[in-house]
Amino acid sequence: MSNSQPDNQPEVLRFGQALNRALGDAMRADDKVFLMGEDIALAGGPFGVTRKLLDEFGENRVRDYPIAEASMVNLAVGAALGGYKPVVEIMFMDFCTLAMDALVNQAAKAHFMFGEQGPVPLVLRTPHGGGLNAGPQHSQCLEAWFAHIPGLIVVCPSNAADAYGLLRAAINDPNPVVFVENKRLYSAKSDFPADPQPIEIGKARTARAGNDLTIVTYGNTVHLAEQVAKERAEQEIDIEIIDLRSLQPWDESAVLTSLSKTHRLIVLHEATEAFGIGAEIAARMADIGFDELDAPIIRLGAPFMPVPYSVALEAEFGPNADQLNAAIDRLLL
Amino acid sequence: MPASKRSAPTRLLLDLYRTMLRIRRVEERLSALFADGTIPGFIHLSIGQESVPAAITHHLTNSDTVAITHRGHGQALAKGINLDAFLAEMMGRASGICQGRGGSMHIADSSVGMLGANGIVAGGIPIAVGSALAHQLDGEGNIAVPYFGDGAIAEGVFHESLNIASLWNLPCLFVCENNGWGEFSKTDDQFAGNLKKLAATYNMDYQFIDALDVVKLSNLAGRMVKAVRKTSRPAILECKVTRHHGHYEGDPQKYRPEEELNQLGDQDPVSAAYDKLINGGVTAGELTELDQQIQAEIDASVAQAIAADHPQFEQATAGVYA
């Protein structure tokens, strides 16, 4: 039994609480930061991320927006051009379709197409992912769309500490950032540092060191990878896990370094496998990492179908431990 | 009559005429430069619509912001965009206002409050409303003006923009240049309602004016700008204008009735202002001199733009992120 005092224990925080703390700290640090979203002020957000911020910062800085995503994100672009740092929340990532012009044609292009006259420092927070039986229009992982657009930054944390550090970095960043939050993580608890700092965008984290095989992943599937890696360690299969954290830009050198050590690569994500983040990473590693590969690169993501509603159907939708184990077996056995 | 003894209305008209004529002459030159291949891509001219930006910007400062349309050369020039940088951008040069990356549909000049032209119809409207939100938070009495054409009225974000501007009391003057044509189709075939009723629905002031008379337009715009500044209530100003050229340069306009095309000369705010100035005692010689000054300025700007360097690819690739 440890005799250490509670004061010396690392604080444990829920993912959603870490985001809330990051928003509050960012707003205290810079009075140009303000929030807009549907039901974020009075109601505190559908997942509680903006809870109590209205009380501290008032309705000028924590704004309930009508259900009108297209104008909301465009207003954020205009306010950002006017020197503010808006953080907007899109209630479910599926609803980003309604704000695509604002993100793709306006926010992403303004800095480039206006000849670098002014940055667009906006952050769009949005939850992705299934597992809540929320059905085809409330469960999608659409991050690859945004990673495909020059001018946008895309991040997706897997734990409370990274959620805080990446959100602070995203708000500080002069570029538009799509900040993706896996909705199954909101209530997940993890260690939180005593003096949390912004985390550099574009840097991956080694979630687990290993020598036999690399799993590159991000968001909630980091935990799937960790669970499977722990089980396979009992069979003396030593898996390295790279948590990308940032998807655009992604940490190519960290992935290549790991591949150069393990020579086997699985790219795992909850998003649709076809034409996804994994396709980009696999193609890039097949090019610059070709000499390091002892086996084919395996992608593991969702099947090419909408996210189904039924508990029975969504349970099989994956990716799951069985599929990941099968991929590991294919590479090692 | 000596210039010093002119009446205030004549001085105002002369001032507005100068702005309109400069836009007209620049766009005529753009038309020629496009026809001979000096300007690539496609451009949309506002010839016939010059009175609107001339009148509106007469009442704006550099701290007020405007978002302009794809038919926005006049809106940009009236707001004060540098002519050298404007023309260099049209020709895709490194010294262009956007370093040759945007072209006609994406000109912007943040130094004079020009938020940017937009290749997406209605795209600039909600961005200007966001700028109005920034003005409201700044609390310095500045306003935002989204310009848009009648073709933008059926777009969803326009309606969302009216709603939020009214809901949040944003200092925003929505200025519609209604030329009766949404690209190649009649406005009446595209929009079931009208702006007056829409303004009433969203609880904001609405005024309509024929933009042929630039002085009347300026007086009305002045009152509306002042009211938006003072009350921070949004308003809509609908200006009836006539598009003299096609949707884009080179558009044969076969969809447009011949009768309408034959009457364009009667619907010209620049020549209407010219006639008024002559009637007000300004000499033809003086107006010719003004024209020559403008042409000389354009000649010099075109020459520097043609001589300017082309942009470097490496510099463009380095400019994707801030």
XYZ file of C-alpha atoms in Angstrom:
655
model
C 0.000 0.000 0.000
C 1.237 3.430 -0.864
C 1.440 5.951 1.952
C 1.581 8.992 -0.296
C -0.724 11.895 0.545
C -3.715 12.695 -1.652
C -1.934 15.954 -2.595
C 0.730 13.975 -4.403
C -1.746 11.969 -6.430
C -2.186 13.156 -9.958
C -5.569 14.744 -10.450
C -8.022 12.582 -12.343
C -10.349 14.464 -14.669
C -13.071 13.584 -17.123
C -12.380 14.387 -20.769
C -15.342 16.794 -20.868
C -14.179 18.537 -17.687
C -10.738 19.044 -19.193
C -12.298 20.721 -22.216
C -14.385 22.915 -19.935
C -11.283 23.901 -18.017
C -9.391 24.683 -21.242
C -12.207 26.940 -22.443
C -12.350 28.776 -19.131
C -8.576 29.222 -18.933
C -8.401 30.411 -22.554
C -11.158 32.964 -21.932
C -9.444 34.217 -18.790
C -6.140 34.509 -20.662
C -7.515 36.378 -23.682
C -10.650 38.497 -23.703
C -10.905 38.115 -27.493
C -11.950 34.488 -27.032
C -15.709 33.923 -27.105
C -17.991 30.918 -27.582
C -20.974 30.319 -29.849
C -23.074 27.211 -30.233
C -26.486 25.684 -29.979
C -27.572 25.293 -26.336
C -24.061 25.979 -25.013
C -24.796 28.929 -22.727
C -27.896 28.536 -20.606
C -28.004 24.750 -20.970
C -24.236 24.284 -20.735
C -23.971 22.241 -23.930
C -25.531 18.906 -24.845
C -22.528 17.083 -23.358
C -21.923 19.630 -20.612
C -18.604 20.889 -21.989
C -19.526 24.571 -21.596
C -21.250 24.143 -18.233
C -21.140 27.227 -15.958
C -19.083 29.299 -18.402
C -22.048 31.623 -18.946
C -22.047 32.418 -15.220
C -18.436 33.523 -15.228
C -18.113 35.184 -18.632
C -21.588 36.494 -19.406
C -23.756 36.362 -22.479
C -21.461 38.468 -24.659
C -18.795 35.777 -24.516
C -20.887 32.623 -24.179
C -23.556 32.817 -26.841
C -26.472 30.536 -27.551
C -26.858 30.481 -31.322
C -30.052 29.596 -33.198
C -30.134 26.238 -34.958
C -28.429 27.652 -38.032
C -24.984 26.129 -38.476
C -24.146 27.735 -41.825
C -24.370 31.312 -40.609
C -22.883 30.478 -37.221
C -19.566 29.324 -38.640
C -19.575 32.164 -41.175
C -20.146 34.665 -38.376
C -17.148 33.135 -36.647
C -15.085 33.759 -39.799
C -16.186 37.396 -39.856
C -15.498 37.875 -36.148
C -12.081 36.212 -36.546
C -11.238 38.595 -39.386
C -12.274 41.349 -36.962
C -9.647 40.335 -34.403
C -11.639 37.934 -32.236
C -11.014 34.262 -31.464
C -14.366 32.529 -31.724
C -14.777 28.947 -30.536
C -17.911 27.487 -32.062
C -19.555 24.210 -31.182
C -21.348 22.093 -33.747
C -23.548 19.818 -31.668
C -22.818 16.665 -33.694
C -20.136 16.343 -36.343
C -22.816 15.181 -38.783
C -24.195 18.758 -38.740
C -20.919 20.112 -40.152
C -22.414 19.394 -43.572
C -24.528 22.512 -43.039
C -21.437 24.633 -42.429
C -19.229 23.270 -45.200
C -19.099 26.489 -47.203
C -18.008 28.448 -44.152
C -15.283 25.931 -43.361
C -14.082 24.867 -46.779
C -14.566 27.913 -48.993
C -14.249 30.697 -46.444
C -12.266 29.820 -43.291
C -9.787 27.522 -45.017
C -9.132 29.812 -47.973
C -9.171 33.358 -46.567
C -5.556 33.511 -45.439
C -4.240 32.122 -48.722
C -6.575 33.684 -51.266
C -6.469 37.171 -49.768
C -2.683 37.125 -49.905
C -2.015 36.665 -46.185
C -3.745 39.869 -45.108
C -5.023 38.362 -41.898
C -5.417 34.993 -40.222
C -8.701 33.286 -39.332
C -8.184 32.118 -35.743
C -11.347 30.151 -35.193
C -11.896 26.798 -33.522
C -14.783 24.528 -34.395
C -15.407 21.944 -31.671
C -17.561 18.988 -32.563
C -18.250 15.463 -31.275
C -17.874 12.481 -33.574
C -18.328 8.770 -33.197
C -20.885 6.088 -32.523
C -21.647 3.736 -29.708
C -24.627 5.641 -28.369
C -27.176 4.123 -30.762
C -27.659 7.631 -32.078
C -28.150 6.407 -35.632
C -26.817 7.384 -39.040
C -27.036 11.201 -38.624
C -25.566 11.552 -35.118
C -22.632 9.140 -35.169
C -20.342 9.848 -38.088
C -16.592 10.405 -38.016
C -16.024 12.907 -40.826
C -12.537 14.153 -39.928
C -10.981 12.925 -43.185
C -13.080 15.443 -45.125
C -11.473 18.308 -43.250
C -7.975 16.831 -43.282
C -8.332 16.901 -47.079
C -8.741 20.685 -47.173
C -5.598 22.845 -47.386
C -5.873 25.614 -44.812
C -7.641 23.611 -42.098
C -6.043 22.016 -39.048
C -7.672 18.897 -37.585
C -6.995 17.496 -34.125
C -8.579 14.647 -32.164
C -7.438 13.979 -28.577
C -7.822 10.660 -26.748
C -7.566 11.698 -23.083
C -8.203 14.550 -20.673
C -4.665 15.931 -20.606
C -4.404 16.029 -24.386
C -7.911 17.442 -24.693
C -6.886 20.367 -22.513
C -3.482 20.939 -24.104
C -4.694 20.623 -27.680
C -7.703 22.878 -27.131
C -5.506 25.595 -25.627
C -3.147 25.235 -28.611
C -6.052 25.288 -31.065
C -7.407 28.518 -29.581
C -3.924 30.073 -29.691
C -3.419 28.980 -33.300
C -3.916 31.642 -35.994
C -5.492 29.103 -38.360
C -8.979 27.565 -38.405
C -8.929 24.363 -36.359
C -11.489 21.557 -36.460
C -11.350 20.103 -32.949
C -12.880 16.630 -32.895
C -14.124 15.134 -29.628
C -15.161 11.498 -29.437
C -18.483 11.522 -27.649
C -17.834 8.246 -25.833
C -14.830 9.891 -24.175
C -16.641 12.820 -22.543
C -17.171 10.961 -19.285
C -13.900 8.991 -19.397
C -11.490 9.794 -16.569
C -7.729 10.054 -16.921
C -4.727 11.640 -15.225
C -4.483 15.366 -15.487
C -1.278 17.361 -14.895
C -1.033 19.911 -12.093
C 0.164 22.624 -14.461
C -1.356 21.801 -17.842
C 0.182 23.515 -20.867
C -0.755 23.820 -24.543
C 0.357 20.813 -26.585
C 2.039 21.472 -29.892
C -0.246 20.673 -32.806
C 1.246 18.128 -35.205
C 3.047 16.059 -32.573
C 2.024 12.471 -31.912
C 2.321 10.742 -28.559
C 3.675 7.257 -27.946
C 0.812 5.807 -25.933
C 2.650 2.510 -25.469
C 6.199 1.549 -26.401
C 6.755 -1.802 -28.099
C 8.943 -3.605 -30.585
C 6.866 -6.073 -32.605
C 4.199 -4.045 -34.330
C 2.948 -0.455 -34.526
C -0.683 0.590 -34.238
C -1.255 4.169 -35.367
C -4.565 5.532 -34.152
C -6.322 8.517 -32.564
C -9.326 9.401 -30.445
C -11.335 6.646 -28.811
C -9.665 3.773 -30.669
C -6.441 4.553 -28.786
C -8.141 2.844 -25.850
C -9.146 -0.139 -27.963
C -5.529 -0.466 -29.063
C -4.301 -0.200 -25.472
C -6.715 -2.865 -24.282
C -5.720 -5.284 -27.040
C -2.013 -4.526 -26.608
C -2.279 -5.320 -22.914
C -3.931 -8.663 -23.663
C -1.400 -9.565 -26.348
C 1.497 -8.675 -24.060
C 0.606 -11.810 -22.126
C 1.480 -13.736 -25.294
C 4.744 -11.788 -25.474
C 3.571 -9.733 -28.415
C 4.962 -6.280 -27.816
C 2.848 -3.615 -29.485
C 3.725 0.054 -29.911
C 0.836 2.522 -30.048
C 1.159 5.925 -31.663
C -1.642 8.308 -30.697
C -1.619 10.817 -33.546
C -3.501 13.564 -31.647
C -3.232 15.786 -34.743
C -4.594 14.552 -38.071
C -3.750 17.599 -40.185
C -0.846 18.061 -39.936
C -0.009 14.505 -38.797
C 3.300 13.441 -37.331
C 4.837 11.589 -40.246
C 8.253 11.315 -38.649
C 6.883 9.758 -35.451
C 5.065 7.097 -37.468
C 8.111 6.437 -39.644
C 10.356 6.195 -36.578
C 8.039 3.633 -35.018
C 7.720 1.683 -38.262
C 11.510 1.635 -38.530
C 11.579 -0.038 -35.120
C 8.726 -2.554 -35.473
C 8.550 -3.025 -39.295
C 4.830 -3.770 -39.101
C 1.994 -1.280 -39.234
C -1.727 -1.202 -38.550
C -3.662 2.040 -38.920
C -6.792 1.956 -36.810
C -9.695 4.391 -36.648
C -13.411 4.524 -35.960
C -14.076 6.424 -39.193
C -14.972 4.706 -42.445
C -11.948 2.779 -43.669
C -12.328 3.572 -47.369
C -10.670 6.826 -48.475
C -9.886 7.672 -44.859
C -7.059 8.959 -42.641
C -5.658 5.427 -42.631
C -5.463 5.391 -46.417
C -3.297 8.503 -46.342
C -0.962 7.166 -43.673
C -0.688 3.744 -45.318
C 0.066 5.249 -48.710
C 2.663 7.592 -47.294
C 4.401 4.848 -45.301
C 4.329 2.498 -48.294
C 6.282 5.221 -50.079
C 8.790 6.634 -47.593
C 8.827 3.573 -45.320
C 8.914 0.874 -48.004
C 12.336 -0.469 -47.016
C 11.250 -0.810 -43.398
C 8.172 -2.927 -44.064
C 8.242 -6.651 -43.307
C 4.526 -7.086 -44.018
C 1.667 -5.328 -45.744
C 0.177 -2.284 -44.005
C -3.289 -3.038 -42.665
C -6.023 -0.454 -42.332
C -8.798 -1.049 -39.876
C -11.830 1.212 -39.794
C -15.576 1.176 -40.124
C -17.213 -0.776 -42.949
C -18.560 1.114 -45.941
C -22.045 1.653 -44.606
C -23.876 4.285 -42.541
C -23.637 3.889 -38.772
C -26.634 1.703 -37.843
C -28.996 2.382 -34.944
C -29.822 -1.030 -33.492
C -27.757 -2.211 -30.513
C -27.263 -5.516 -32.296
C -26.088 -3.854 -35.494
C -23.904 -1.175 -33.940
C -22.133 -3.771 -31.773
C -20.842 -5.386 -34.942
C -20.112 -2.134 -36.729
C -16.610 -1.940 -35.292
C -13.754 -1.675 -35.391
C -13.535 -3.991 -32.388
C -11.022 -6.132 -30.486
C -11.710 -9.219 -32.591
C -10.976 -7.376 -35.810
C -7.853 -5.808 -34.353
C -6.616 -9.151 -33.047
C -7.204 -10.702 -36.449
C -5.139 -7.951 -38.050
C -2.339 -8.481 -35.526
C -2.406 -12.215 -36.216
C -2.184 -11.589 -39.924
C 0.958 -9.526 -39.453
C 2.723 -11.677 -36.839
C 1.608 -15.262 -37.095
C -18.975 78.797 -62.571
C -15.757 78.734 -60.510
C -15.377 75.587 -58.497
C -15.179 77.476 -55.219
C -18.651 78.987 -55.648
C -20.470 75.740 -56.328
C -23.423 74.750 -54.255
C -23.110 71.903 -51.773
C -25.374 69.608 -53.858
C -23.200 70.153 -56.937
C -20.040 69.474 -54.969
C -21.599 66.265 -53.623
C -22.686 65.208 -57.087
C -19.231 65.915 -58.498
C -17.663 63.852 -55.757
C -19.996 60.905 -56.397
C -19.559 61.294 -60.152
C -15.778 61.072 -59.779
C -16.085 57.792 -57.872
C -18.564 56.369 -60.383
C -16.588 57.449 -63.425
C -13.403 55.965 -62.015
C -15.173 52.627 -61.501
C -16.617 52.831 -65.022
C -13.281 53.576 -66.652
C -11.475 50.868 -64.686
C -14.078 48.280 -65.662
C -14.029 49.337 -69.304
C -10.291 48.788 -69.199
C -10.766 45.412 -67.493
C -13.137 44.444 -70.285
C -10.505 45.279 -72.902
C -7.709 43.579 -70.952
C -9.857 40.477 -70.573
C -10.721 40.448 -74.264
C -7.061 40.603 -75.286
C -6.071 37.877 -72.828
C -4.095 40.045 -70.397
C -6.547 39.110 -67.631
C -7.167 35.337 -67.347
C -10.058 33.416 -65.813
C -13.421 35.078 -65.814
C -14.579 38.464 -64.601
C -17.992 39.951 -63.795
C -18.435 43.652 -64.482
C -20.714 46.049 -62.632
C -21.012 48.605 -65.428
C -24.349 50.343 -64.887
C -24.346 49.664 -61.126
C -21.655 52.158 -60.035
C -23.963 54.483 -58.121
C -24.528 52.007 -55.298
C -20.972 51.631 -53.981
C -20.253 55.300 -54.707
C -23.214 56.380 -52.581
C -22.789 53.831 -49.778
C -19.077 54.290 -49.198
C -19.530 58.063 -49.197
C -20.856 57.522 -45.668
C -18.381 54.886 -44.439
C -14.977 55.154 -42.784
C -12.025 52.793 -43.160
C -13.047 51.204 -39.848
C -16.444 50.258 -41.247
C -16.295 46.959 -43.082
C -17.817 45.741 -46.321
C -18.075 42.257 -47.809
C -18.382 42.404 -51.554
C -19.666 40.162 -54.316
C -18.227 38.494 -57.399
C -19.509 41.612 -59.231
C -17.575 43.728 -56.768
C -14.874 45.745 -58.547
C -16.834 48.942 -57.982
C -17.520 48.072 -54.359
C -13.784 47.539 -53.823
C -12.660 50.662 -55.652
C -15.193 52.846 -53.860
C -14.017 51.493 -50.493
C -10.507 52.630 -51.354
C -8.572 49.587 -52.552
C -5.212 50.621 -53.992
C -5.561 50.731 -57.794
C -2.043 49.461 -58.532
C -2.508 46.454 -56.251
C -6.024 45.897 -57.603
C -4.957 45.805 -61.245
C -1.872 43.717 -60.487
C -4.197 41.196 -58.807
C -6.437 41.112 -61.879
C -3.373 40.133 -63.872
C -2.239 37.598 -61.263
C 0.963 39.389 -60.362
C 3.062 39.094 -57.188
C 2.347 42.721 -56.314
C -1.404 42.076 -56.504
C -3.451 42.829 -53.414
C -3.748 39.044 -52.855
C -0.308 38.193 -54.269
C -1.981 36.816 -57.370
C -3.778 34.031 -55.487
C -7.330 35.328 -55.588
C -8.050 37.307 -58.731
C -11.206 39.236 -59.516
C -13.524 37.148 -57.340
C -11.352 37.307 -54.210
C -9.996 40.821 -53.955
C -9.695 42.043 -50.380
C -8.032 44.947 -48.631
C -8.163 44.768 -44.854
C -6.390 48.139 -44.566
C -9.546 49.892 -45.812
C -12.096 47.583 -44.185
C -12.730 45.550 -47.316
C -13.268 42.023 -45.999
C -13.103 40.367 -49.373
C -14.979 39.490 -52.504
C -16.613 36.114 -52.660
C -16.922 33.563 -55.416
C -19.790 31.953 -53.515
C -23.102 33.732 -54.065
C -24.247 35.080 -50.656
C -20.963 33.845 -49.165
C -19.899 37.261 -47.942
C -23.189 38.130 -46.252
C -22.816 36.111 -43.028
C -19.109 36.975 -42.867
C -20.060 40.649 -42.845
C -22.590 39.904 -40.117
C -19.728 38.315 -38.153
C -17.771 41.499 -38.713
C -20.774 43.428 -37.374
C -20.622 41.211 -34.284
C -16.948 42.172 -33.884
C -17.951 45.838 -34.229
C -20.615 45.384 -31.564
C -18.127 43.756 -29.193
C -15.586 46.525 -29.928
C -18.193 49.148 -29.086
C -16.621 51.820 -31.265
C -19.659 52.584 -33.412
C -18.469 50.942 -36.619
C -20.854 49.151 -38.938
C -20.659 46.353 -41.510
C -22.145 46.394 -45.002
C -22.771 43.149 -46.833
C -23.328 43.879 -50.509
C -25.261 41.257 -52.404
C -27.174 40.823 -55.611
C -30.732 39.678 -56.090
C -29.276 36.276 -56.980
C -28.235 35.829 -53.337
C -31.722 36.250 -51.915
C -32.729 32.623 -52.379
C -29.622 31.365 -50.554
C -30.257 29.975 -47.066
C -27.441 31.853 -45.359
C -28.997 35.144 -46.396
C -32.093 34.319 -44.385
C -30.037 33.036 -41.468
C -28.035 36.264 -41.603
C -31.103 38.504 -41.420
C -32.367 36.486 -38.490
C -29.222 36.647 -36.376
C -28.515 40.286 -37.230
C -31.968 41.232 -35.987
C -31.913 38.879 -33.006
C -28.566 40.220 -31.794
C -29.037 43.890 -32.799
C -25.988 43.847 -35.036
C -24.921 47.077 -36.789
C -25.344 45.844 -40.300
C -26.700 47.550 -43.419
C -27.686 44.913 -45.976
C -27.299 46.486 -49.419
C -28.939 44.686 -52.326
C -27.976 45.601 -55.867
C -31.025 44.249 -57.652
C -30.275 44.124 -61.370
C -33.144 41.764 -62.110
C -30.884 38.934 -63.191
C -29.475 36.162 -61.025
C -26.690 35.182 -63.403
C -28.724 34.067 -66.461
C -32.167 33.846 -64.870
C -34.800 36.376 -63.924
C -35.079 37.244 -60.256
C -38.822 36.640 -60.398
C -38.150 33.032 -61.364
C -35.899 32.536 -58.340
C -37.492 34.226 -55.350
C -41.105 33.813 -54.272
C -41.170 36.644 -51.746
C -39.832 40.166 -51.663
C -37.273 41.963 -49.561
C -39.751 44.396 -48.095
C -41.828 41.629 -46.558
C -38.704 39.811 -45.494
C -37.463 42.903 -43.672
C -40.806 43.187 -41.902
C -40.636 39.534 -40.915
C -37.219 40.083 -39.354
C -38.305 43.374 -37.814
C -35.896 45.688 -39.566
C -36.065 48.888 -41.590
C -36.310 48.511 -45.357
C -35.968 51.087 -48.106
C -36.163 50.763 -51.875
C -34.637 53.183 -54.356
C -33.920 53.433 -58.058
C -30.155 53.830 -58.134
C -30.197 55.875 -61.319
C -30.086 59.053 -59.231
C -26.882 58.827 -57.225
C -27.605 61.889 -55.094
C -30.993 60.629 -53.927
C -29.379 57.272 -53.250
C -26.564 58.891 -51.294
C -28.968 60.897 -49.173
C -30.979 57.803 -48.346
C -27.853 55.740 -47.681
C -26.560 58.482 -45.410
C -29.720 58.390 -43.311
C -29.670 54.607 -43.101
C -25.972 54.370 -42.230
C -26.495 56.928 -39.507
C -29.481 55.021 -38.108
C -27.654 51.679 -38.108
C -24.685 53.310 -36.387
C -26.867 54.958 -33.773
C -29.382 52.236 -33.013
C -27.351 49.129 -33.881
C -30.459 47.810 -35.603
C -29.845 46.145 -38.962
C -31.612 47.421 -42.084
C -32.041 46.499 -45.739
C -31.491 48.921 -48.608
C -32.645 47.574 -51.966
C -31.273 49.429 -54.979
C -32.716 48.918 -58.450
C -29.809 48.845 -60.876
C -29.177 47.833 -64.461
C -26.454 45.414 -65.455
C -25.084 46.673 -68.776
C -22.815 43.728 -69.531
C -23.436 40.000 -69.311
C -23.153 37.864 -66.205
C -19.489 37.375 -67.125
C -17.387 39.044 -69.785
C -18.038 37.232 -73.031
C -21.589 36.259 -72.036
C -23.627 36.576 -75.276
C -26.773 37.278 -73.161
C -29.126 35.428 -75.488
C -31.490 34.989 -72.550
C -32.038 38.733 -72.262
C -34.858 40.475 -74.208
C -33.566 42.647 -77.034
C -35.784 45.481 -75.890
C -34.066 45.542 -72.504
C -30.624 45.548 -74.097
C -31.619 48.410 -76.405
C -32.627 50.593 -73.457
C -29.442 50.263 -71.408
C -28.372 53.788 -72.367
C -31.370 55.228 -70.548
C -30.423 53.331 -67.392
C -26.957 54.717 -66.805
C -26.232 56.486 -63.493
C -22.925 57.832 -64.796
C -24.386 59.623 -67.817
C -27.372 60.741 -65.712
C -24.951 62.362 -63.264
C -22.993 63.890 -66.144
C -26.137 65.545 -67.519
C -27.032 66.863 -64.089
C -23.579 68.312 -63.595
C -23.733 70.111 -66.924
C -27.178 71.447 -66.001
C -25.732 72.544 -62.658
C -23.131 74.687 -64.370
C -20.112 72.408 -64.483
C -18.421 72.752 -67.862
C -17.950 69.896 -70.303
C -14.292 70.845 -70.453
C -13.909 70.335 -66.717
C -15.532 66.924 -66.875
C -13.352 65.950 -69.806
C -10.336 66.945 -67.767
C -11.531 64.811 -64.854
C -11.984 61.909 -67.242
C -8.479 62.393 -68.597
C -7.014 62.433 -65.096
C -8.755 59.167 -64.312
C -7.628 57.611 -67.586
C -4.043 58.704 -66.920
C -4.154 57.132 -63.465
C -5.468 53.891 -64.970
C -2.885 53.957 -67.780
C -0.093 54.181 -65.229
C -1.593 51.468 -63.038
C -2.107 49.098 -65.951
C 1.458 49.662 -67.124
C 2.954 48.877 -63.708
C 0.777 45.793 -63.388
C 1.816 44.435 -66.788
C 5.456 45.045 -65.901
C 5.132 43.444 -62.452
C 6.687 40.084 -61.595
C 4.703 36.889 -61.615
C 4.313 35.207 -58.222
C 6.670 32.443 -57.113
C 5.115 29.023 -56.569
C 7.190 28.355 -53.433
C 5.882 31.529 -51.851
C 2.304 30.503 -52.576
C 2.750 27.031 -51.077
C 4.198 28.645 -47.951
C 1.080 30.801 -47.614
C -1.529 28.106 -47.006
C -1.287 28.439 -43.216
C -0.701 31.504 -41.058
